[in-house]
PDB file of C-alpha atoms in Angstrom:
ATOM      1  CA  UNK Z   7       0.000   0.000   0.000  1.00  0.00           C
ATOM      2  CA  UNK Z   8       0.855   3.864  -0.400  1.00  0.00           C
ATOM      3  CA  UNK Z   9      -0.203   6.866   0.414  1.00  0.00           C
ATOM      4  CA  UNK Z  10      -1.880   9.527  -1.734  1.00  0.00           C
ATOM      5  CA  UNK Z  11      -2.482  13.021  -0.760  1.00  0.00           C
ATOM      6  CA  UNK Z  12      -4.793  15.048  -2.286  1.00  0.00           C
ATOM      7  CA  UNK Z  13      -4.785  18.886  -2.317  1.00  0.00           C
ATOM      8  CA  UNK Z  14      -8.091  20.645  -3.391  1.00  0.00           C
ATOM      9  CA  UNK Z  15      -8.554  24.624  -3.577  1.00  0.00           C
ATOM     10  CA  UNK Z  16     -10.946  27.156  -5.668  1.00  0.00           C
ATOM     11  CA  UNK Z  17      -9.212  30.479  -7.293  1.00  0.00           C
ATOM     12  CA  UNK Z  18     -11.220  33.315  -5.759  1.00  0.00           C
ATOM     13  CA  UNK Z  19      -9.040  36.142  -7.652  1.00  0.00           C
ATOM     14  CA  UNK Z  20      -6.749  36.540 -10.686  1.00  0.00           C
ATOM     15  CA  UNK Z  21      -3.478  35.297  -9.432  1.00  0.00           C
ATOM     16  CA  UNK Z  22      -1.735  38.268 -11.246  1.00  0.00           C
ATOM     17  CA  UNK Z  23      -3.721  41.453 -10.358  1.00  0.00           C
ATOM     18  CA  UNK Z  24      -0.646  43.986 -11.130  1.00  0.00           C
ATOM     19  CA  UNK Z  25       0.310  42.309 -14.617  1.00  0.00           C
ATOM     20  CA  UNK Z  26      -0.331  44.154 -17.536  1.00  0.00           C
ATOM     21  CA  UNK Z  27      -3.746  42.257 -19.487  1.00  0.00           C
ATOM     22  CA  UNK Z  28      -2.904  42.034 -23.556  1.00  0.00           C
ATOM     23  CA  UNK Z  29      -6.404  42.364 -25.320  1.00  0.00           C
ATOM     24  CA  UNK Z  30      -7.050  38.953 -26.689  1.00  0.00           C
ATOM     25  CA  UNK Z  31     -10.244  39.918 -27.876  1.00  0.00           C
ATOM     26  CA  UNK Z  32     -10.650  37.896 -31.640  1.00  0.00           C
ATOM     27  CA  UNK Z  33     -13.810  38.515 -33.782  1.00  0.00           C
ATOM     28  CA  UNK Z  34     -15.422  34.925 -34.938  1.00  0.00           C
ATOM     29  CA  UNK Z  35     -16.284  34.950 -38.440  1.00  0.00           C
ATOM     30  CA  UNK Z  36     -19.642  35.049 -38.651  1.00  0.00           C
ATOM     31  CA  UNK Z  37     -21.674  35.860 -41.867  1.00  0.00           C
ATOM     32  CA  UNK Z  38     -24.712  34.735 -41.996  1.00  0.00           C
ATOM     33  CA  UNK Z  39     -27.909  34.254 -39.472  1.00  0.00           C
ATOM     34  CA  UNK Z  40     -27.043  30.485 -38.964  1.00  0.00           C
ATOM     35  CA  UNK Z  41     -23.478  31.758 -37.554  1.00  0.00           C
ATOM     36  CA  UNK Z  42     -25.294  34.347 -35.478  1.00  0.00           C
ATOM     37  CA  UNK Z  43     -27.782  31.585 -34.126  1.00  0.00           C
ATOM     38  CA  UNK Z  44     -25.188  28.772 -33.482  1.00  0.00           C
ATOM     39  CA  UNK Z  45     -23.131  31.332 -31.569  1.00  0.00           C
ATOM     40  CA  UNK Z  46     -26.044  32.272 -29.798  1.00  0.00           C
ATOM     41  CA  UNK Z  47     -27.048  29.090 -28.469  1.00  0.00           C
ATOM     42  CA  UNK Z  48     -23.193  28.255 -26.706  1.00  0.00           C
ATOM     43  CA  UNK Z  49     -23.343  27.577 -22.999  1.00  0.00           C
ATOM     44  CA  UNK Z  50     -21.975  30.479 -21.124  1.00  0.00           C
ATOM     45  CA  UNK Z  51     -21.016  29.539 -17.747  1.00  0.00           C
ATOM     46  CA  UNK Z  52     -21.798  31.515 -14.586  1.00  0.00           C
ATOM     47  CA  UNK Z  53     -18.293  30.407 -13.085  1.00  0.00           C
ATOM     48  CA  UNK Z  54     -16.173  34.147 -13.654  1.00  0.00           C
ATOM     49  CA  UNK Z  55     -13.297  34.276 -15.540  1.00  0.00           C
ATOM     50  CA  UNK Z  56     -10.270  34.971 -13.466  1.00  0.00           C
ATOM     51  CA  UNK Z  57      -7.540  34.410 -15.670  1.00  0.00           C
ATOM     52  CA  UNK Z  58      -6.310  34.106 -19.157  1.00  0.00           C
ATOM     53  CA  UNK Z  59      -4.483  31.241 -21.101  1.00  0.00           C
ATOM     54  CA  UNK Z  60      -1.162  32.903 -20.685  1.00  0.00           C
ATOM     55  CA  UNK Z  61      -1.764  33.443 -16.603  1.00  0.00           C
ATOM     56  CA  UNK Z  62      -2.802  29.933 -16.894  1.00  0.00           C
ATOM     57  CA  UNK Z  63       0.411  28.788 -17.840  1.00  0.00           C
ATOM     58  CA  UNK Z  64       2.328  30.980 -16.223  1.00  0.00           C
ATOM     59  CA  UNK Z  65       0.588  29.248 -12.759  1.00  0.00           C
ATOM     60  CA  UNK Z  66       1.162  26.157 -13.955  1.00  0.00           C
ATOM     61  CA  UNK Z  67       5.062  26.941 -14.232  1.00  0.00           C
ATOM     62  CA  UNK Z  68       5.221  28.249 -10.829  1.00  0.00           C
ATOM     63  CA  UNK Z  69       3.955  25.115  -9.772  1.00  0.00           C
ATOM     64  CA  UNK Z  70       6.122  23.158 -11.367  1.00  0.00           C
ATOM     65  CA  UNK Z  71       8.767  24.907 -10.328  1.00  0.00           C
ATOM     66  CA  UNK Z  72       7.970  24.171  -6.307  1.00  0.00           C
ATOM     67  CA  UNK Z  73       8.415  20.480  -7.008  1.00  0.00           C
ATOM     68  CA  UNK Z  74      12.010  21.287  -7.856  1.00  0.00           C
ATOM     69  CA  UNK Z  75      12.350  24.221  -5.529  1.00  0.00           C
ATOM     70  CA  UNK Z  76      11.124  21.489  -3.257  1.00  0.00           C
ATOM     71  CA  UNK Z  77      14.199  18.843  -3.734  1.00  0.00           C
ATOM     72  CA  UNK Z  78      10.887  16.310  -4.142  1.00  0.00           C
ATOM     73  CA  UNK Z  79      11.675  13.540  -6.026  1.00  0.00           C
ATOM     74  CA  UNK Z  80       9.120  12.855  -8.674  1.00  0.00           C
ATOM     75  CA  UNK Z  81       9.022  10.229 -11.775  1.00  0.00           C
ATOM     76  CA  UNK Z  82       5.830  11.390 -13.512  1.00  0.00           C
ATOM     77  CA  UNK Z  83       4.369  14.683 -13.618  1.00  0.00           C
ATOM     78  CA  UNK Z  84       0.572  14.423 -15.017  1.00  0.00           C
ATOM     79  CA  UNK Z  85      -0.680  17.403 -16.469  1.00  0.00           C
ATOM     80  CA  UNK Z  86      -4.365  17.954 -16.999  1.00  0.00           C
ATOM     81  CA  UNK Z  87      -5.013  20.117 -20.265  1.00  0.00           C
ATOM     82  CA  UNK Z  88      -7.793  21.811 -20.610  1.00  0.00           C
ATOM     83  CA  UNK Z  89      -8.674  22.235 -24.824  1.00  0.00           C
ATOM     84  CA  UNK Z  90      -8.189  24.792 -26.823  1.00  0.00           C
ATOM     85  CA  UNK Z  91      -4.924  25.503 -25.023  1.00  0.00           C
ATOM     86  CA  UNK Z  92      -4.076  28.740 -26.548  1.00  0.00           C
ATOM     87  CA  UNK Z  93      -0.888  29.803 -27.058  1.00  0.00           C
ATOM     88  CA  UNK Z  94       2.463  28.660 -27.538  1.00  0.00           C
ATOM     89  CA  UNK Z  95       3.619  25.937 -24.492  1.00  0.00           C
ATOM     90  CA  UNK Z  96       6.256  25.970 -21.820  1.00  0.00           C
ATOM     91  CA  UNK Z  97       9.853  25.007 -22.031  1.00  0.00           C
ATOM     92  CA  UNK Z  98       8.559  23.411 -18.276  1.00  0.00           C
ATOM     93  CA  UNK Z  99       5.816  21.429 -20.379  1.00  0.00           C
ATOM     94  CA  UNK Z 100       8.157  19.817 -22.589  1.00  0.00           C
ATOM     95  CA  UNK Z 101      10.559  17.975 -19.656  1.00  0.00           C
ATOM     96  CA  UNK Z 102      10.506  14.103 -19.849  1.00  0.00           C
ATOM     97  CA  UNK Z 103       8.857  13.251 -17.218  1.00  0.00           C
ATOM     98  CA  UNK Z 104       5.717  16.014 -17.911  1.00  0.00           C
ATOM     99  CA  UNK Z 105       2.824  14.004 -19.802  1.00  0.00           C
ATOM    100  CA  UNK Z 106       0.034  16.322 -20.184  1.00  0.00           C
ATOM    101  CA  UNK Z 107      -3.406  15.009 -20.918  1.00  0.00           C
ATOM    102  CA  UNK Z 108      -6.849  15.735 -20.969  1.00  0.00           C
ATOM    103  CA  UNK Z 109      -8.097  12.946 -18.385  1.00  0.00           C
ATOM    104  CA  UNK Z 110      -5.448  12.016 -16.059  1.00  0.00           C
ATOM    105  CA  UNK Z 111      -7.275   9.422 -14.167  1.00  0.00           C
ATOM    106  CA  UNK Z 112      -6.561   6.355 -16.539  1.00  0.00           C
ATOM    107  CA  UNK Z 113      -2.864   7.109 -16.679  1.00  0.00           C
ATOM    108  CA  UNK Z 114      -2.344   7.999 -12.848  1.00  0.00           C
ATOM    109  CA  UNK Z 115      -4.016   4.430 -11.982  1.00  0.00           C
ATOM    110  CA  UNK Z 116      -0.980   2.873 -14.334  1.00  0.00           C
ATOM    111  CA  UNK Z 117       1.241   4.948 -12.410  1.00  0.00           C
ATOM    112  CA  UNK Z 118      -0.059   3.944  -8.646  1.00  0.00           C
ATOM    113  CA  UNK Z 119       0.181   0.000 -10.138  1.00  0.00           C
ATOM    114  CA  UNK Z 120       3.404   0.018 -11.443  1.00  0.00           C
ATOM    115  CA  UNK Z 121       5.219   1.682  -7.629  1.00  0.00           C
ATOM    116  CA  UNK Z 122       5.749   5.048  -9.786  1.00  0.00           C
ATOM    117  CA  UNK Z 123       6.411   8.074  -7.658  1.00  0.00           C
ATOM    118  CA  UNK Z 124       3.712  10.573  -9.395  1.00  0.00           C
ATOM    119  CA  UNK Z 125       2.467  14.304  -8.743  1.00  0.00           C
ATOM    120  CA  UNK Z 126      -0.882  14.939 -10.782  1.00  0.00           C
ATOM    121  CA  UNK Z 127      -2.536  18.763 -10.979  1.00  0.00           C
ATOM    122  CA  UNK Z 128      -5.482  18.916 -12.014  1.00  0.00           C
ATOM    123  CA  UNK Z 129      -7.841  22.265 -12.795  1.00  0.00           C
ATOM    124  CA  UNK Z 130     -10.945  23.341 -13.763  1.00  0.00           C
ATOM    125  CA  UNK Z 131      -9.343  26.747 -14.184  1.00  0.00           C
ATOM    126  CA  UNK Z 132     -11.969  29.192 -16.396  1.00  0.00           C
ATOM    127  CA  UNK Z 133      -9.942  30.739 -19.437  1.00  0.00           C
ATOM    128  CA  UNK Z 134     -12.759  31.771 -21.709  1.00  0.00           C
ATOM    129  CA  UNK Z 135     -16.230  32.081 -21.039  1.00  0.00           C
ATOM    130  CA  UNK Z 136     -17.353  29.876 -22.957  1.00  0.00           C
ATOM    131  CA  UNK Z 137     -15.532  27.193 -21.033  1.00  0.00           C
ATOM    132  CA  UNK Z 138     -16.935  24.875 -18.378  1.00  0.00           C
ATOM    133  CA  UNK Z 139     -15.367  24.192 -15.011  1.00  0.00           C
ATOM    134  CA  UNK Z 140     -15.594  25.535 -11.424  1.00  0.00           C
ATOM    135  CA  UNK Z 141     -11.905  27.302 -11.179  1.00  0.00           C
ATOM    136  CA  UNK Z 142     -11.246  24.714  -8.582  1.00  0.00           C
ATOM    137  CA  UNK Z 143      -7.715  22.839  -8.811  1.00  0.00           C
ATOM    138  CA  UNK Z 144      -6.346  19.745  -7.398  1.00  0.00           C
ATOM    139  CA  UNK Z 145      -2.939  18.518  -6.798  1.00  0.00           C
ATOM    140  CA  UNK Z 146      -2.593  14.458  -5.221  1.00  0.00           C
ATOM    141  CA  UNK Z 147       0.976  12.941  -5.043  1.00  0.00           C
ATOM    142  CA  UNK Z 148       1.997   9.834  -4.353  1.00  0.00           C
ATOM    143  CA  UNK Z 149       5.737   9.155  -3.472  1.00  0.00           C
ATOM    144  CA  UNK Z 150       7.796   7.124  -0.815  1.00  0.00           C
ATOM    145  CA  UNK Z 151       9.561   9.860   0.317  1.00  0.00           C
ATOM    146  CA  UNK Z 152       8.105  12.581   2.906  1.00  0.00           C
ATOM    147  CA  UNK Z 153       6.703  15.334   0.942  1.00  0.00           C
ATOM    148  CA  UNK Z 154       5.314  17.752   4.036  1.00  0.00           C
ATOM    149  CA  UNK Z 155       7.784  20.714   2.769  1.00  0.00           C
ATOM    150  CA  UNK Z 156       6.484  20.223  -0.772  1.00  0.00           C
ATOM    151  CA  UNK Z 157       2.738  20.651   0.743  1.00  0.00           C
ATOM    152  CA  UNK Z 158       3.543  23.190   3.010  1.00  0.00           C
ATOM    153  CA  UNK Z 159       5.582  24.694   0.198  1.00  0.00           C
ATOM    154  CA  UNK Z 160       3.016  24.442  -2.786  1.00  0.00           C
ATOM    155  CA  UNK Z 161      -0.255  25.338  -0.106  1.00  0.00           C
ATOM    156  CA  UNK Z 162       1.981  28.612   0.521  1.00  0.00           C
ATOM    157  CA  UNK Z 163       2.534  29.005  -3.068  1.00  0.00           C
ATOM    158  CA  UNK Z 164      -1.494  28.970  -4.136  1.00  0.00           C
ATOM    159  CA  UNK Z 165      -2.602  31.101  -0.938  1.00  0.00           C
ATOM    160  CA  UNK Z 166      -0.638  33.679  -2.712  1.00  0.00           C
ATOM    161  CA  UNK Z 167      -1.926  33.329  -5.509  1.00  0.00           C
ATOM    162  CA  UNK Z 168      -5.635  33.892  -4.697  1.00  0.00           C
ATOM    163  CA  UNK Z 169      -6.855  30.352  -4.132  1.00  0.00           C
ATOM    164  CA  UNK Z 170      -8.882  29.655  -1.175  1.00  0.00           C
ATOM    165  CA  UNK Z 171      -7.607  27.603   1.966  1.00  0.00           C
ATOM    166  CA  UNK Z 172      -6.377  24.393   1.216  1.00  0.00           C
ATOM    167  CA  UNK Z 173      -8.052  21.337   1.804  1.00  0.00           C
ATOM    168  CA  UNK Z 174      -5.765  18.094   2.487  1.00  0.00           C
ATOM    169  CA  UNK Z 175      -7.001  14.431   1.952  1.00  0.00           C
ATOM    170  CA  UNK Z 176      -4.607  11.552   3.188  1.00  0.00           C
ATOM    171  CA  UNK Z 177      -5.634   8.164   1.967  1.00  0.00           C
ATOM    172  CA  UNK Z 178      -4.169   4.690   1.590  1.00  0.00           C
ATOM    173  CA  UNK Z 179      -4.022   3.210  -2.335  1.00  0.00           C
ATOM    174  CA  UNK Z 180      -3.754  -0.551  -2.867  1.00  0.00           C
ATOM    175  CA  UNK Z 181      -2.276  -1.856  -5.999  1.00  0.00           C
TER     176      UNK Z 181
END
């Protein structure tokens, strides 16, 4: 058996309130009145924007970079995407053991079976309003090795970045 610990939190503000915002703002091309009425009849969440695909990224990075900051040693980083992504990715993205996906469930089970140390974040993080999602963002880790600087380093990391208080879940795995 190991242990899992699972990190859960909701982004209450943009992380980056005294960053300059580019205008992203793109025109769809709509011509005719079938355009007009497909467009019109998107889902548009009531869960606020709070950040934009770059800021989403650039989070993502910083929390990356506390698992190294950290000294934590970690196999498997699994990335949950969120599609479109927008934008051009991370050098951070693009490290061996980073496997970014859009369900992470499948492939962290393979992980837990075959003994592999693994750190998954995963986020509902709103982008667009057209997305779905709660801006709510989890982080559970699995790894022989005693990770409570890591927690206390990464819950420090998302306080300050306008998340909510951390909630932490401890819970034995079996093979």
């Amino acid at each position: 058996m190991s242990k899992v610990i699972e990190l859960s939190t909701r982004l209450l503000r943009n992380p980056y309130p005294k960053q300059p915002k580019p205008c992203v703002a793109q025109i769809l091309p709509l011509e005719g009145e079938s355009d007009f009425l497909a467009i019109s009849q998107l889902p548009v969440g009531k869960t606020p924007v709070l950040l934009s695909f770059s800021e989403h990224y650039q989070l993502l990075v910083e929390l990356l970079e506390c698992v190294d900051s950290a000294g934590l040693e970690i196999d498997t980083i699994l990335l949950r995407m969120q599609m479109p992504a927008g934008g051009r990715m991370p050098k951070q993205f693009l490290q061996d053991r980073v496997l970014m996906l859009q369900g992470v469930h499948e492939e962290e089970l393979i992980l837990h079976q075959q003994g592999t140390s693994y750190l998954v974040i995963e986020d509902t993080l709103i982008r667009h309003p057209l997305e779905s999602g709660s801006n709510s963002l989890r982080l559970r880790i699995c790894c022989a090795a005693d990770c409570n600087y890591f927690i206390s380093r990464i819950s420090e990391k998302l306080l300050q970045l306008g998340f909510d208080s951390i909630e932490k879940m401890v819970r034995e795995r079996t093979a």
